[in-house]
PDB file of C-alpha atoms in Angstrom:
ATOM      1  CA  UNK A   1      12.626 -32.494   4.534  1.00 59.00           C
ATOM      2  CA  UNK A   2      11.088 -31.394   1.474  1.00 69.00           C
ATOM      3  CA  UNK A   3       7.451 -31.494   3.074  1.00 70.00           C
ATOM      4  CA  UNK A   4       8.835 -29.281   6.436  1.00 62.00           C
ATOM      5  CA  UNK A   5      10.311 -26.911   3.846  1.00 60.00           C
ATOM      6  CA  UNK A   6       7.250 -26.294   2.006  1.00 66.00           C
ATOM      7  CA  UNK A   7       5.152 -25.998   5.369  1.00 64.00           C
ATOM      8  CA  UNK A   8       7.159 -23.424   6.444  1.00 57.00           C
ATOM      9  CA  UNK A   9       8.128 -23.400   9.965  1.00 63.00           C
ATOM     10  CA  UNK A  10       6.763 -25.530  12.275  1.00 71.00           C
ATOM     11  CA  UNK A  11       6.037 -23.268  15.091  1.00 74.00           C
ATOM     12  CA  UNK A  12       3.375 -21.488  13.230  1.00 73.00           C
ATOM     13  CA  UNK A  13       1.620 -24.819  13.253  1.00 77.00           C
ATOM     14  CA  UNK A  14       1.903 -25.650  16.870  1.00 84.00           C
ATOM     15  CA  UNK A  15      -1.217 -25.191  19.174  1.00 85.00           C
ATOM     16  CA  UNK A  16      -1.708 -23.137  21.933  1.00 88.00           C
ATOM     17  CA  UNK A  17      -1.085 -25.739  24.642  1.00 92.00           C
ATOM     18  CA  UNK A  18       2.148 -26.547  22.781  1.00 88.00           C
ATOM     19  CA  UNK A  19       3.497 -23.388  22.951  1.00 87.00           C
ATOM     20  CA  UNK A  20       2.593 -22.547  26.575  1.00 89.00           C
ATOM     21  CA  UNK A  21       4.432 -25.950  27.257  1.00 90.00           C
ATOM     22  CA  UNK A  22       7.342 -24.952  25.518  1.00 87.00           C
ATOM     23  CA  UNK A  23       7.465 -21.611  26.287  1.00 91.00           C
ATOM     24  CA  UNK A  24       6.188 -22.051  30.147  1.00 91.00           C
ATOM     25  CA  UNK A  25       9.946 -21.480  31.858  1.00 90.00           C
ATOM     26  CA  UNK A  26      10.935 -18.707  29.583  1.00 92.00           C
ATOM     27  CA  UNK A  27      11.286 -14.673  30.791  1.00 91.00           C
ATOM     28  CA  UNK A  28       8.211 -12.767  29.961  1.00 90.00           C
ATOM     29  CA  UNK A  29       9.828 -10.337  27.345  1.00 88.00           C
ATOM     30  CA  UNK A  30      10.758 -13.285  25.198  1.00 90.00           C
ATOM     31  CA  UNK A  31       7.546 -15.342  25.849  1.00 89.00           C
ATOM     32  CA  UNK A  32       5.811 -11.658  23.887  1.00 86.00           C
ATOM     33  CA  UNK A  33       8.630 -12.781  20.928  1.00 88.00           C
ATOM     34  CA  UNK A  34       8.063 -16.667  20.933  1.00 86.00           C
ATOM     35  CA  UNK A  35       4.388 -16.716  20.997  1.00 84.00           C
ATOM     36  CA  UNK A  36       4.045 -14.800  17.655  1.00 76.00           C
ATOM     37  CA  UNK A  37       4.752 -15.637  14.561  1.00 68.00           C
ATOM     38  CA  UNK A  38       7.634 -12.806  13.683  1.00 74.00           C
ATOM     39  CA  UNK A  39      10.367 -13.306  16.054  1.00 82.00           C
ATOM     40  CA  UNK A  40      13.088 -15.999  14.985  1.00 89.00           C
ATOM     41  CA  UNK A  41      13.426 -18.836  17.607  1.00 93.00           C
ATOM     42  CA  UNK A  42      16.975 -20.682  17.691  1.00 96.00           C
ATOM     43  CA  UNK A  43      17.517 -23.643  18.926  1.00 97.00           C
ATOM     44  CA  UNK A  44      20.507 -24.557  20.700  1.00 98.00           C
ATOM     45  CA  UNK A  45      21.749 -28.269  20.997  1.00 98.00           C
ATOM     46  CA  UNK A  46      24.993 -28.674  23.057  1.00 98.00           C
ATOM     47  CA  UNK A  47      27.149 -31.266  23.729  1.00 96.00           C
ATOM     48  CA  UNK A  48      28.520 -29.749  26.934  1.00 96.00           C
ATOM     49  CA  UNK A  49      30.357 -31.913  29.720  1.00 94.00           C
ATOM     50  CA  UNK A  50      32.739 -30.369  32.094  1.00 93.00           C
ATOM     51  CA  UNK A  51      34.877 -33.335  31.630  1.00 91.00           C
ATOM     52  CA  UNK A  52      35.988 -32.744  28.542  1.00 91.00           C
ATOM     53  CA  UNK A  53      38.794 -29.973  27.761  1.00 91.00           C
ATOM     54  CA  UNK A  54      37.234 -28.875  24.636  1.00 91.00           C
ATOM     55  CA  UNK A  55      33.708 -28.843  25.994  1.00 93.00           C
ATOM     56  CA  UNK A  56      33.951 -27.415  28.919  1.00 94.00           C
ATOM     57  CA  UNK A  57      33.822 -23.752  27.807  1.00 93.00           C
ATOM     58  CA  UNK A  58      30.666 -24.812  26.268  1.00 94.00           C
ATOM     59  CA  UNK A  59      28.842 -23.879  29.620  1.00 94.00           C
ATOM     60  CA  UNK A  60      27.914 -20.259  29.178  1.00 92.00           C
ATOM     61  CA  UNK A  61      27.749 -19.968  25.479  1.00 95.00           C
ATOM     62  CA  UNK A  62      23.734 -20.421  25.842  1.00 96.00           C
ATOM     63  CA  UNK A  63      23.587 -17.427  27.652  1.00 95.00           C
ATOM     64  CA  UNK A  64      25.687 -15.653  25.043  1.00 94.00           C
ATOM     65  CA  UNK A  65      23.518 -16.857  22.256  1.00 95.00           C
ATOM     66  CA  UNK A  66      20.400 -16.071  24.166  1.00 96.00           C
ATOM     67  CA  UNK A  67      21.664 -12.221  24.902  1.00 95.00           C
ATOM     68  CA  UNK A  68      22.488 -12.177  21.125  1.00 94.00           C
ATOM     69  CA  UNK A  69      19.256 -13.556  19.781  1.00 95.00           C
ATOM     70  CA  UNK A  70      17.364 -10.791  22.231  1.00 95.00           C
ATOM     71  CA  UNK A  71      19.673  -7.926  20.393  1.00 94.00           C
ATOM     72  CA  UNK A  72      18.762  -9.210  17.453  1.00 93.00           C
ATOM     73  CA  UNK A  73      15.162  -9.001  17.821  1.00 92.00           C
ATOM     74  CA  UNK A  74      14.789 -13.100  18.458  1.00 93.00           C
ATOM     75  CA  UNK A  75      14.853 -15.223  20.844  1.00 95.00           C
ATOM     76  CA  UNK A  76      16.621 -18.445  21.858  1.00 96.00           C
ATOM     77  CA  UNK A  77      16.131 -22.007  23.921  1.00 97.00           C
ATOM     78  CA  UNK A  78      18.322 -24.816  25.032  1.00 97.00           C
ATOM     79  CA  UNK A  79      16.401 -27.487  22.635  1.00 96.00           C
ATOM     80  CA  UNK A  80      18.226 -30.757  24.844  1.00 96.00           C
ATOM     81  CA  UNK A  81      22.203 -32.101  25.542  1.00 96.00           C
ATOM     82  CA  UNK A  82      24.172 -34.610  23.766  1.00 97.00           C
ATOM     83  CA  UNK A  83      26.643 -37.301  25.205  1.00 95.00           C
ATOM     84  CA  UNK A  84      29.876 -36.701  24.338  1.00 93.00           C
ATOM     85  CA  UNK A  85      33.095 -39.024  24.903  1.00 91.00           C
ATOM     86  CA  UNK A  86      36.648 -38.593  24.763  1.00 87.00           C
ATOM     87  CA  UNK A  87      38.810 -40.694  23.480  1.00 84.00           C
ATOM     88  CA  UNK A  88      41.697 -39.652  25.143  1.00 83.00           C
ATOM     89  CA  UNK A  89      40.305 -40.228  28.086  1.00 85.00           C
ATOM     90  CA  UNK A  90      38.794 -43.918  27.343  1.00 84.00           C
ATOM     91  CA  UNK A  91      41.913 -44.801  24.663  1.00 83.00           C
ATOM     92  CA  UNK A  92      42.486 -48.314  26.077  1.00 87.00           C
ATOM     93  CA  UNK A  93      39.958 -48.660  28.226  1.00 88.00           C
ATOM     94  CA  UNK A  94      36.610 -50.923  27.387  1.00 89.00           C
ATOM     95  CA  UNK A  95      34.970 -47.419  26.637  1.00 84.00           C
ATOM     96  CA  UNK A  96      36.725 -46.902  23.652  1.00 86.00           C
ATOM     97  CA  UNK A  97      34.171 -49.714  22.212  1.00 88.00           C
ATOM     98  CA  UNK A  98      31.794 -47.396  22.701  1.00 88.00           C
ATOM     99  CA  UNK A  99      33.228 -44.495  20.973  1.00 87.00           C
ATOM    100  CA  UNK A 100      31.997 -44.633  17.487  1.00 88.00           C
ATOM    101  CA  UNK A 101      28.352 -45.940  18.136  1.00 92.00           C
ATOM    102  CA  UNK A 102      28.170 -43.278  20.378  1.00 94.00           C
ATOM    103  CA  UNK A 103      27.945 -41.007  16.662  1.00 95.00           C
ATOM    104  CA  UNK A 104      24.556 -42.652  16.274  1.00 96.00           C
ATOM    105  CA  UNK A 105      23.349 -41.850  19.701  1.00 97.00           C
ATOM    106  CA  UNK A 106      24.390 -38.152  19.404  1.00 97.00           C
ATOM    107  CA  UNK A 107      22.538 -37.965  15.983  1.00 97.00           C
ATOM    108  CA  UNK A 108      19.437 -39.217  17.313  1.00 96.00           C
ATOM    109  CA  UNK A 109      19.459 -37.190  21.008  1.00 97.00           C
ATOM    110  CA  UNK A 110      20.021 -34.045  18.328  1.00 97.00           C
ATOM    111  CA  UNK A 111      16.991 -34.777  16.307  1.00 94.00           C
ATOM    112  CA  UNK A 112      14.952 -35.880  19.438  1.00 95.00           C
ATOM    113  CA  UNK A 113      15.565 -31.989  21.161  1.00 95.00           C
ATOM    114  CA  UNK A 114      14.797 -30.504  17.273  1.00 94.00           C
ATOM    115  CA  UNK A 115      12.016 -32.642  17.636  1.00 91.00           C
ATOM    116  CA  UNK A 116       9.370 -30.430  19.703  1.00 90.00           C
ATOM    117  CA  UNK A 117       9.504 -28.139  16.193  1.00 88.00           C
ATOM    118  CA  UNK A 118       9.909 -24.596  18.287  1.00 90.00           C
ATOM    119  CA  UNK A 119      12.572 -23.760  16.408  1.00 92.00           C
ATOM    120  CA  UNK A 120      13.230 -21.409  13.480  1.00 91.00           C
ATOM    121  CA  UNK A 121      17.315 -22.225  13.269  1.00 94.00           C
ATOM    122  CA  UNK A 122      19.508 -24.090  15.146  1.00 96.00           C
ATOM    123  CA  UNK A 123      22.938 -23.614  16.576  1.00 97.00           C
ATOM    124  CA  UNK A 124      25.113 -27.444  17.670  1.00 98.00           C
ATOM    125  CA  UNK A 125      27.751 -26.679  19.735  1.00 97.00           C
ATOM    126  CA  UNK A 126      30.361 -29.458  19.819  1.00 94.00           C
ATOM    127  CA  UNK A 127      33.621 -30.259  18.684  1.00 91.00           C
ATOM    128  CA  UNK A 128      35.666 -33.295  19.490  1.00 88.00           C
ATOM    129  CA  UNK A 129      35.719 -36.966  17.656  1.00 84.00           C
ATOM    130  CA  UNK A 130      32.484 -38.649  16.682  1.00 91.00           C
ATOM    131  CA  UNK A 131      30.247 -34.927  18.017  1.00 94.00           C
ATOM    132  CA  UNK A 132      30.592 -33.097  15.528  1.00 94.00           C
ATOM    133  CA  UNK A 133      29.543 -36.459  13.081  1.00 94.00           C
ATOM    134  CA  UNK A 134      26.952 -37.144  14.846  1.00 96.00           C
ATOM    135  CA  UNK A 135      25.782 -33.263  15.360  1.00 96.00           C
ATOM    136  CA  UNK A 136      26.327 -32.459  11.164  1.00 96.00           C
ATOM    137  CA  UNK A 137      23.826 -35.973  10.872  1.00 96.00           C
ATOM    138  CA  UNK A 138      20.592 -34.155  12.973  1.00 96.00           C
ATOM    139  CA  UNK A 139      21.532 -30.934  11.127  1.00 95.00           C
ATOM    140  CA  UNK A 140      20.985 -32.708   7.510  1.00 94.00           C
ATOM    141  CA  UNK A 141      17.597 -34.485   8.762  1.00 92.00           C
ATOM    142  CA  UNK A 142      16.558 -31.047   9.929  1.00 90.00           C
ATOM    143  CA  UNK A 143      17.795 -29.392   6.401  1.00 88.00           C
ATOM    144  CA  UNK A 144      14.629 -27.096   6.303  1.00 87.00           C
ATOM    145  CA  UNK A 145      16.194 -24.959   9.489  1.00 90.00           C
ATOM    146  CA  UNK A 146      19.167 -23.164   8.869  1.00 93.00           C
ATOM    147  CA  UNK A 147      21.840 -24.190  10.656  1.00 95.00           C
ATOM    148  CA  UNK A 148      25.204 -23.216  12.365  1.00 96.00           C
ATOM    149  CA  UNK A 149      28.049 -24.926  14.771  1.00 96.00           C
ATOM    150  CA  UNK A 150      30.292 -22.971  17.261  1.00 93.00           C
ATOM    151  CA  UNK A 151      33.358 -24.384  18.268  1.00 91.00           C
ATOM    152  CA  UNK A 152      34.768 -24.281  21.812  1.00 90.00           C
ATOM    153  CA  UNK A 153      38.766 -23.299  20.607  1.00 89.00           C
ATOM    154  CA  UNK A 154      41.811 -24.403  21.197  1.00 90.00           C
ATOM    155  CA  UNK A 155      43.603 -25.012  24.050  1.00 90.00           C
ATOM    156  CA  UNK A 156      46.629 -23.314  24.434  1.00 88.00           C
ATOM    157  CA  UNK A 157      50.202 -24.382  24.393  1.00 87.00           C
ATOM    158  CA  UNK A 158      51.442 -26.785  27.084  1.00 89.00           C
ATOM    159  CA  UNK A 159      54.335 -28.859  27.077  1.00 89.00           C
ATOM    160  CA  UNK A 160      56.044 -29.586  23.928  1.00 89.00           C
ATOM    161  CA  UNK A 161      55.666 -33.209  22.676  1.00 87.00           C
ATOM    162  CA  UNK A 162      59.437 -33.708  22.952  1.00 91.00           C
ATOM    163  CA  UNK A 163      59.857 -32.942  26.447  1.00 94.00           C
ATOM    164  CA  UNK A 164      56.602 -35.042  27.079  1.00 92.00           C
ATOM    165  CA  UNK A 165      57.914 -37.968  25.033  1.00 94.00           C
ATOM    166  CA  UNK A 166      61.448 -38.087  26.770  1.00 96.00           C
ATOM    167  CA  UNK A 167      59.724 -37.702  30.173  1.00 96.00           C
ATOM    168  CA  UNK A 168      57.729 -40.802  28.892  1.00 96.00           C
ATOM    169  CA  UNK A 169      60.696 -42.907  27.803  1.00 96.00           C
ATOM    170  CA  UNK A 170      62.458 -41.775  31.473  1.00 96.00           C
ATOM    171  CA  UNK A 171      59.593 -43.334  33.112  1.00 96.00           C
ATOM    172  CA  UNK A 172      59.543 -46.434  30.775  1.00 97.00           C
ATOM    173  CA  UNK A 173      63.254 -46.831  32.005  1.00 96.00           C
ATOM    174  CA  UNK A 174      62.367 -46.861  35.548  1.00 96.00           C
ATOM    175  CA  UNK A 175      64.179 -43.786  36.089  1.00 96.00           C
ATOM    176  CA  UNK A 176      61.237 -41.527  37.807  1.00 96.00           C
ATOM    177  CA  UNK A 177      58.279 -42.320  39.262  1.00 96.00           C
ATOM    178  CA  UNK A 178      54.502 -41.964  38.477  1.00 96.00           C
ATOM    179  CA  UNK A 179      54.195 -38.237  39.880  1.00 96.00           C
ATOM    180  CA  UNK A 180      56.803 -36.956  37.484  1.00 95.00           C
ATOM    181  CA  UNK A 181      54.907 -38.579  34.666  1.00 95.00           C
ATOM    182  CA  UNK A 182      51.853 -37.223  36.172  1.00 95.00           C
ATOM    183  CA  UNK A 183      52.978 -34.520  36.048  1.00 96.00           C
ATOM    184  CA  UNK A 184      54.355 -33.998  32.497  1.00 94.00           C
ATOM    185  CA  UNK A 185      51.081 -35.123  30.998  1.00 91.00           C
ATOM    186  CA  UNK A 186      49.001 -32.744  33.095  1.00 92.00           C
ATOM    187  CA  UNK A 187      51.512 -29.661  31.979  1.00 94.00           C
ATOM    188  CA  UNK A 188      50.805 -31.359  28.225  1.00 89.00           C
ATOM    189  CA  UNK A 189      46.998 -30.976  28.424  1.00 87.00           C
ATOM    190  CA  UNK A 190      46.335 -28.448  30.505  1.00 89.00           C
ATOM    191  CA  UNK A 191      43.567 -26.168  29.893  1.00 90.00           C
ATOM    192  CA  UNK A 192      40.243 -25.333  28.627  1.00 91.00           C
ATOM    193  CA  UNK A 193      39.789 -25.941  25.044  1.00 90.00           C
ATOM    194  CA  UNK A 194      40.985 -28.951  22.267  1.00 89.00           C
ATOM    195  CA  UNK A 195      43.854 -31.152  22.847  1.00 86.00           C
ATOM    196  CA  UNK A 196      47.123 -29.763  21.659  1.00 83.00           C
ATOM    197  CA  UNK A 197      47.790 -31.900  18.963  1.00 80.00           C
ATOM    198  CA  UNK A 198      46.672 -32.470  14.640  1.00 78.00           C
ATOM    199  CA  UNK A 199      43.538 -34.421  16.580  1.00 82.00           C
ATOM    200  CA  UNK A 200      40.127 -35.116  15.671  1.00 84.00           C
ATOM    201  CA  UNK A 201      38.905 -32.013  17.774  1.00 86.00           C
ATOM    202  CA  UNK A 202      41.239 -29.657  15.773  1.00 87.00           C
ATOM    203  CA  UNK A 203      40.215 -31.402  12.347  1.00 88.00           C
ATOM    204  CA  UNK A 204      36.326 -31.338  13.222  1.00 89.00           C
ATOM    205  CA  UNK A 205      36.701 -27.381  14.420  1.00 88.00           C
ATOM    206  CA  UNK A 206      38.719 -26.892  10.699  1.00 89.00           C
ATOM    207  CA  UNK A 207      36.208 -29.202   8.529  1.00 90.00           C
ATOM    208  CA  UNK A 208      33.542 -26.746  10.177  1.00 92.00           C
ATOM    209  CA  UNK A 209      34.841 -23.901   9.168  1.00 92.00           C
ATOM    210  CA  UNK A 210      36.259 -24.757   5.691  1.00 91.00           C
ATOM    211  CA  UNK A 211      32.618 -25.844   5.323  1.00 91.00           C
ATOM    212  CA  UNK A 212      31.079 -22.237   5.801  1.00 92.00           C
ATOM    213  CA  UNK A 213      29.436 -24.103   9.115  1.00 93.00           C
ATOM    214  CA  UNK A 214      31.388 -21.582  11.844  1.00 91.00           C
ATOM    215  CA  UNK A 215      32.057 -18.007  11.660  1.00 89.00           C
ATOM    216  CA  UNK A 216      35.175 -17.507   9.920  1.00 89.00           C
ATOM    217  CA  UNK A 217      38.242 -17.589  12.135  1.00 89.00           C
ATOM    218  CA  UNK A 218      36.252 -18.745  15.294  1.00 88.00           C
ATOM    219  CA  UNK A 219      38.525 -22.082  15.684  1.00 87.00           C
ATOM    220  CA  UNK A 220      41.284 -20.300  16.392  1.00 86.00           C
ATOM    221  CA  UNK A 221      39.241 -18.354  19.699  1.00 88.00           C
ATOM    222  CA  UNK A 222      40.875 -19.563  22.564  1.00 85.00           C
ATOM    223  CA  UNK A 223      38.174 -20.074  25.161  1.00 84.00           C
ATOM    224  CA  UNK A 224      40.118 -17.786  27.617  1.00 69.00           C
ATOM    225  CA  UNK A 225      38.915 -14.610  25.575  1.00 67.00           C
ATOM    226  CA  UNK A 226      35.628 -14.159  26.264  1.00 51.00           C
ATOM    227  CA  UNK A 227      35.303 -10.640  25.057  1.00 49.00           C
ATOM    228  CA  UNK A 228      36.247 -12.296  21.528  1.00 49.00           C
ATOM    229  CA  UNK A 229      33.342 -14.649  22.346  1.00 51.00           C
ATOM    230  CA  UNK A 230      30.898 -11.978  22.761  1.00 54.00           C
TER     231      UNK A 230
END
């Protein structure tokens, strides 16, 4: 870290043929930007999945960053994807095994995308369980970029826990069927953004912040405004 620091950033180091590979599939105004030296160029590592709630707004948020880092006079590339696993979703299951070695695997798919040494700062957007971990372990072996993490939000309100828990203890009596517990679970989590509940996905969005990581007051976005986004 201390030797990348003192070398300055990488990209000014990079040959010709590894810029045009890196820059090959990008528009020609910002190829202008990322083939000098000037222009800032941010790399973004994401954790999307459309399967999980807190994730899922994750989807456009490159384009956002991108149309930012243009305003701003930079530019800005999709450095590569990280798994990501809920554990909601595998809680029980022979998955859940794989939930905290999956931290190590996110760390090192992070560092492999920062990697290719394009990049001038770097944005990890991810939020739930053993991501952010995982994300906030690449971001400390790349110390000598700056770094920031976005957060996807919180989901809003569903069905309070106490109707959900006596709808649970109705079914454990035999008194409705699966459908109505079906249903009371899907009115529980029922949206875009992290699970309604003191979780790990609310913690990790909080730790962020309290950390100076996010922009102040972003885990409390809900992914519905996008306007707020921008």
């Amino acid at each position: 870290m201390a030797r990348a620091a003192d070398a300055g950033p990488a990209r000014a180091h990079l040959s010709c043929g590894n810029l045009a590979h890196a820059f090959a599939a990008s528009p020609e105004a910002d190829k202008t930007r990322q083939t000098g030296s000037a222009a800032g160029n941010i790399g973004i590592v994401t954790a999307y999945n459309d399967m999980l709630s807190a994730h899922q707004p994750f989807e456009g948020f490159p384009a956002l960053i991108r149309e930012a880092a243009r305003q701003a006079g930079g530019t800005a590339q999709v450095a590569g994807g990280v798994p990501a696993m809920c554990d909601g979703v595998t809680q029980g299951q022979p998955g859940m095994e794989l939930s905290l070695f999956s931290r190590d695997v996110i760390a090192l798919a992070a560092g492999v995308a920062l990697s290719h040494n394009c990049f001038d700062a770097a944005i990890f957007l991810g939020v739930c369980d053993k991501i952010v971990p995982g994300l906030v372990i690449a971001a400390a072996t790349f110390g000598h970029i700056p770094a920031i993490f976005a957060p996807a939000g919180p989901m809003t309100s569903g069905l309070p826990n106490d109707e959900k828990a006596a709808v649970r203890q109705r079914f454990a009596r035999g008194e409705i069927g699966r459908d109505e517990l079906m249903a009371a679970e899907m009115a529980s989590y029922h949206g875009a953004g992290t699970c309604t509940f003191y979780g790990t996905a609310n913690s990790n969005q909080m730790l962020m912040e309290f950390m100076g990581l996010h922009l102040p007051g972003a885990s409390f976005v809900i992914p519905a405004r996008r306007s707020a986004r921008r």
